[in-house]
Amino acid sequence: MSKWVYTFGNGQAEGDASMRNLLGGKGANLAEMNVVGLPVPPGFTVTTEVCTYYYANNKTYPADLKDQVKAAVAGVEKIMGKKFADAENPLLFSVRSGARVSMPGMMDTVLNLGLNDETVKALAKASGSERFAYDSYRRFLQMFSDVVLGADLDEYEGALEAMKKAKGYKSDTDLTAEDLKELVKEYKEIGQKLGKVVPQDPWDQLWAGIGAVFGSWMAARAITYRKLNNIPGDWGTAVNVQTMVFGNAGDDCATGVCFSRDPATGENVYYGEYLVNAQGEDVVAGIRTPQPMASKGDGTSLEEKWPHLYQELVDVRNNLEKHYKDMQDMEFTIEHGKLWMLQCRNGKRTAAAAVRMAVEMVEEGLINKEEAIMRVGADQLDQLLHPAFDQAALKAAKALGKGLPASPGAAAGKIYFTAEEAKAAAEAGDRVILVRLETSPEDIEGMKAAQGILTVRGGMTSHAAVV
């Protein structure tokens, strides 16, 4: 019998960082973080070999996979003291992709999996917050409909925006429990109308979620990204099923993304952003503009709001960088004042940052000169020659507006508002600036064609900015 599923949790793991070809980068690092002693929500990884099998066998699974997944779910239930698909104390999962090299935002994720009309009531009772439970349920219905069923996301976003407008709300967090119950009802009606009905059985949800992640390996945007980054198509992706922890359960909860050094400049400073009362996708998808982690002196930073948790994150940063001997990109959730680490990986960086980090890590004794030279690719040396603003001229110039600088450098061109138009204009020889409310992974070809990208929403750690 082949082993298709590897578990992690409670300080123990069946894998480690050396197994990234089998467990994918995310799965290997989740196992490693457990072994290092960091607080990681327990779960399991379905291996890249299942993905290869899936595509070689007409999108079917190995016969013994189902039993191995059931056993892994039972193991997580034991650690958490909750039951999957239980109407009393439900265990919920996130289902995430994880190729052996990072492909930010290119493949699919489903959060809050396991919610239905019964378990949402149990979650409300267990948490003491109907608002939180129904916020999680409406997020799940929207995400599952989009990612797994391929429904038109604009329909769901439209219903949300219409409700906020009708009630005079500025933010999603203004919605009450009653508003969210009404929104859940509207989302289900949209699903009926589109013929995209979310299953009520959590086990059906789980298998559909796993299938969606494997399916997204061959999505157009993932194929484009692989071509642009020379990633072989036969590597496949793993699937990581992990206990949900909630950054959206109240004002003592948050979620964030951080880098152990500044990925734009390479400076050895803790760099990151977070959102109070939010889920991780809100930060990485760029749908809300987050606050800084380190103090800016205006009271909004994580360091000022929760100094003890900020210090805990600083310790995690130092631990992981020493352990991996490279700059780390980390995602975290704070649930009722407790820190959970959701993932870590070697962080993407600009060419200037790559050079600076390589040199400084040699000076710090983290790596030797040979490793430093190998960290800077030939394509990055080309990036170093890209145009930048003349700082003196910039100070003298009259700016029309300013925003968050997700990457260094200067760009000029004609404005286009869709990825398709941007790509076509670039192919016709125009220099293009792609302007979007927020970018989505579907925009990858327009992003590639553009000299520069400007968005209304999103922070410097959103997937689009990182890519």
Coordinates of N, CA, C and O in Angstrom, one line a residue, residues 255-257 272-276 278-293 296 298 300-302 332 404 456-462:
T255 N -5.3 38.7 11.3 CA -4.5 37.9 10.4 C -3.5 38.7 9.7 O -3.7 39.9 9.5
G256 N -2.4 38.1 9.3 CA -1.4 39.0 8.6 C -0.4 38.2 7.8 O -0.3 36.9 7.9
V257 N 0.4 38.9 7.1 CA 1.5 38.4 6.2 C 2.7 39.2 6.6 O 2.7 40.4 6.7
G272 N 5.8 43.7 7.3 CA 4.6 43.0 7.2 C 3.3 43.9 7.4 O 3.4 45.0 7.8
E273 N 2.2 43.2 7.2 CA 0.9 43.9 7.4 C -0.1 43.0 8.0 O 0.0 41.8 7.9
Y274 N -1.1 43.6 8.7 CA -2.1 42.7 9.3 C -3.5 43.4 9.3 O -3.6 44.7 9.0
L275 N -4.5 42.7 9.5 CA -5.9 43.2 9.5 C -6.6 42.6 10.8 O -6.5 41.4 11.1
V276 N -7.2 43.5 11.6 CA -8.0 43.0 12.7 C -9.3 42.5 12.2 O -9.9 43.0 11.3
A278 N -10.3 39.7 10.6 CA -10.3 39.4 9.2 C -9.7 38.0 9.0 O -9.2 37.4 9.9
Q279 N -9.9 37.4 7.8 CA -9.3 36.1 7.4 C -8.2 36.4 6.4 O -8.1 37.4 5.8
G280 N -7.2 35.4 6.4 CA -6.0 35.5 5.6 C -6.2 35.9 4.2 O -5.4 36.7 3.6
E281 N -7.3 35.4 3.5 CA -7.5 35.8 2.1 C -7.7 37.3 2.0 O -7.5 37.9 0.9
D282 N -8.3 38.0 3.0 CA -8.5 39.4 2.9 C -7.2 40.2 2.7 O -7.2 41.2 2.0
V283 N -6.1 39.7 3.3 CA -4.8 40.3 3.2 C -4.2 39.9 1.8 O -3.8 40.8 1.0
V284 N -4.1 38.6 1.6 CA -3.3 38.2 0.3 C -4.1 38.5 -0.9 O -3.5 38.7 -2.0
A285 N -5.4 38.5 -0.9 CA -6.2 38.8 -2.1 C -6.2 40.3 -2.3 O -6.7 40.7 -3.4
G286 N -5.8 41.1 -1.4 CA -5.8 42.5 -1.6 C -7.1 43.2 -1.6 O -7.3 44.2 -2.2
I287 N -8.2 42.6 -0.9 CA -9.5 43.2 -0.9 C -9.7 44.2 0.2 O -10.7 44.9 0.1
R288 N -8.9 44.2 1.2 CA -8.9 45.3 2.2 C -7.5 45.8 2.3 O -6.5 45.1 2.2
T289 N -7.3 47.1 2.6 CA -5.9 47.6 2.8 C -5.5 47.5 4.2 O -6.2 48.1 5.1
P290 N -4.5 46.8 4.5 CA -4.1 46.4 5.9 C -3.3 47.5 6.6 O -2.9 48.5 6.0
Q291 N -3.0 47.2 7.9 CA -2.2 48.1 8.7 C -0.7 47.5 8.8 O -0.5 46.3 8.7
P292 N 0.3 48.4 9.2 CA 1.6 47.9 9.3 C 1.8 47.1 10.6 O 1.1 47.3 11.6
M293 N 2.8 46.2 10.5 CA 3.1 45.4 11.7 C 4.0 46.2 12.7 O 3.7 46.3 13.9
K296 N 4.5 52.7 13.6 CA 4.7 54.0 12.8 C 4.4 55.2 13.6 O 4.4 56.3 13.2
D298 N 1.5 55.9 15.1 CA 0.1 56.5 15.0 C -0.9 55.5 15.7 O -2.1 55.7 15.6
T300 N -1.7 52.4 15.0 CA -2.4 51.4 14.2 C -1.6 50.1 14.1 O -2.2 49.1 13.7
S301 N -0.3 50.1 14.4 CA 0.5 49.0 14.2 C 0.3 47.8 15.2 O -0.3 48.1 16.3
L302 N 0.6 46.6 14.8 CA 0.5 45.5 15.7 C 1.4 45.6 16.9 O 1.0 45.3 18.0
F332 N 0.2 34.4 9.4 CA -0.2 34.1 10.7 C -1.6 34.5 11.0 O -2.2 35.3 10.3
L404 N 0.8 52.9 -1.7 CA 1.8 52.1 -1.1 C 2.8 51.5 -2.2 O 2.3 50.9 -3.2
V456 N -6.5 50.1 -6.6 CA -7.2 50.9 -5.6 C -7.0 50.2 -4.2 O -6.7 50.9 -3.2
R457 N -7.2 48.9 -4.2 CA -7.2 48.2 -2.9 C -5.9 47.3 -2.8 O -5.3 47.0 -3.8
G458 N -5.7 46.9 -1.5 CA -4.6 45.9 -1.3 C -3.4 46.5 -0.8 O -3.1 47.7 -1.0
G459 N -2.6 45.7 0.0 CA -1.4 46.1 0.6 C -0.2 45.6 -0.1 O -0.2 45.1 -1.2
M460 N 1.0 45.8 0.5 CA 2.3 45.5 -0.1 C 2.6 44.0 0.0 O 3.6 43.5 -0.6
T461 N 1.8 43.2 0.8 CA 2.0 41.8 0.9 C 0.9 41.0 0.2 O 0.9 39.8 0.4
S462 N 0.0 41.6 -0.6 CA -1.0 40.9 -1.3 C -0.2 40.0 -2.4 O 0.9 40.3 -2.8

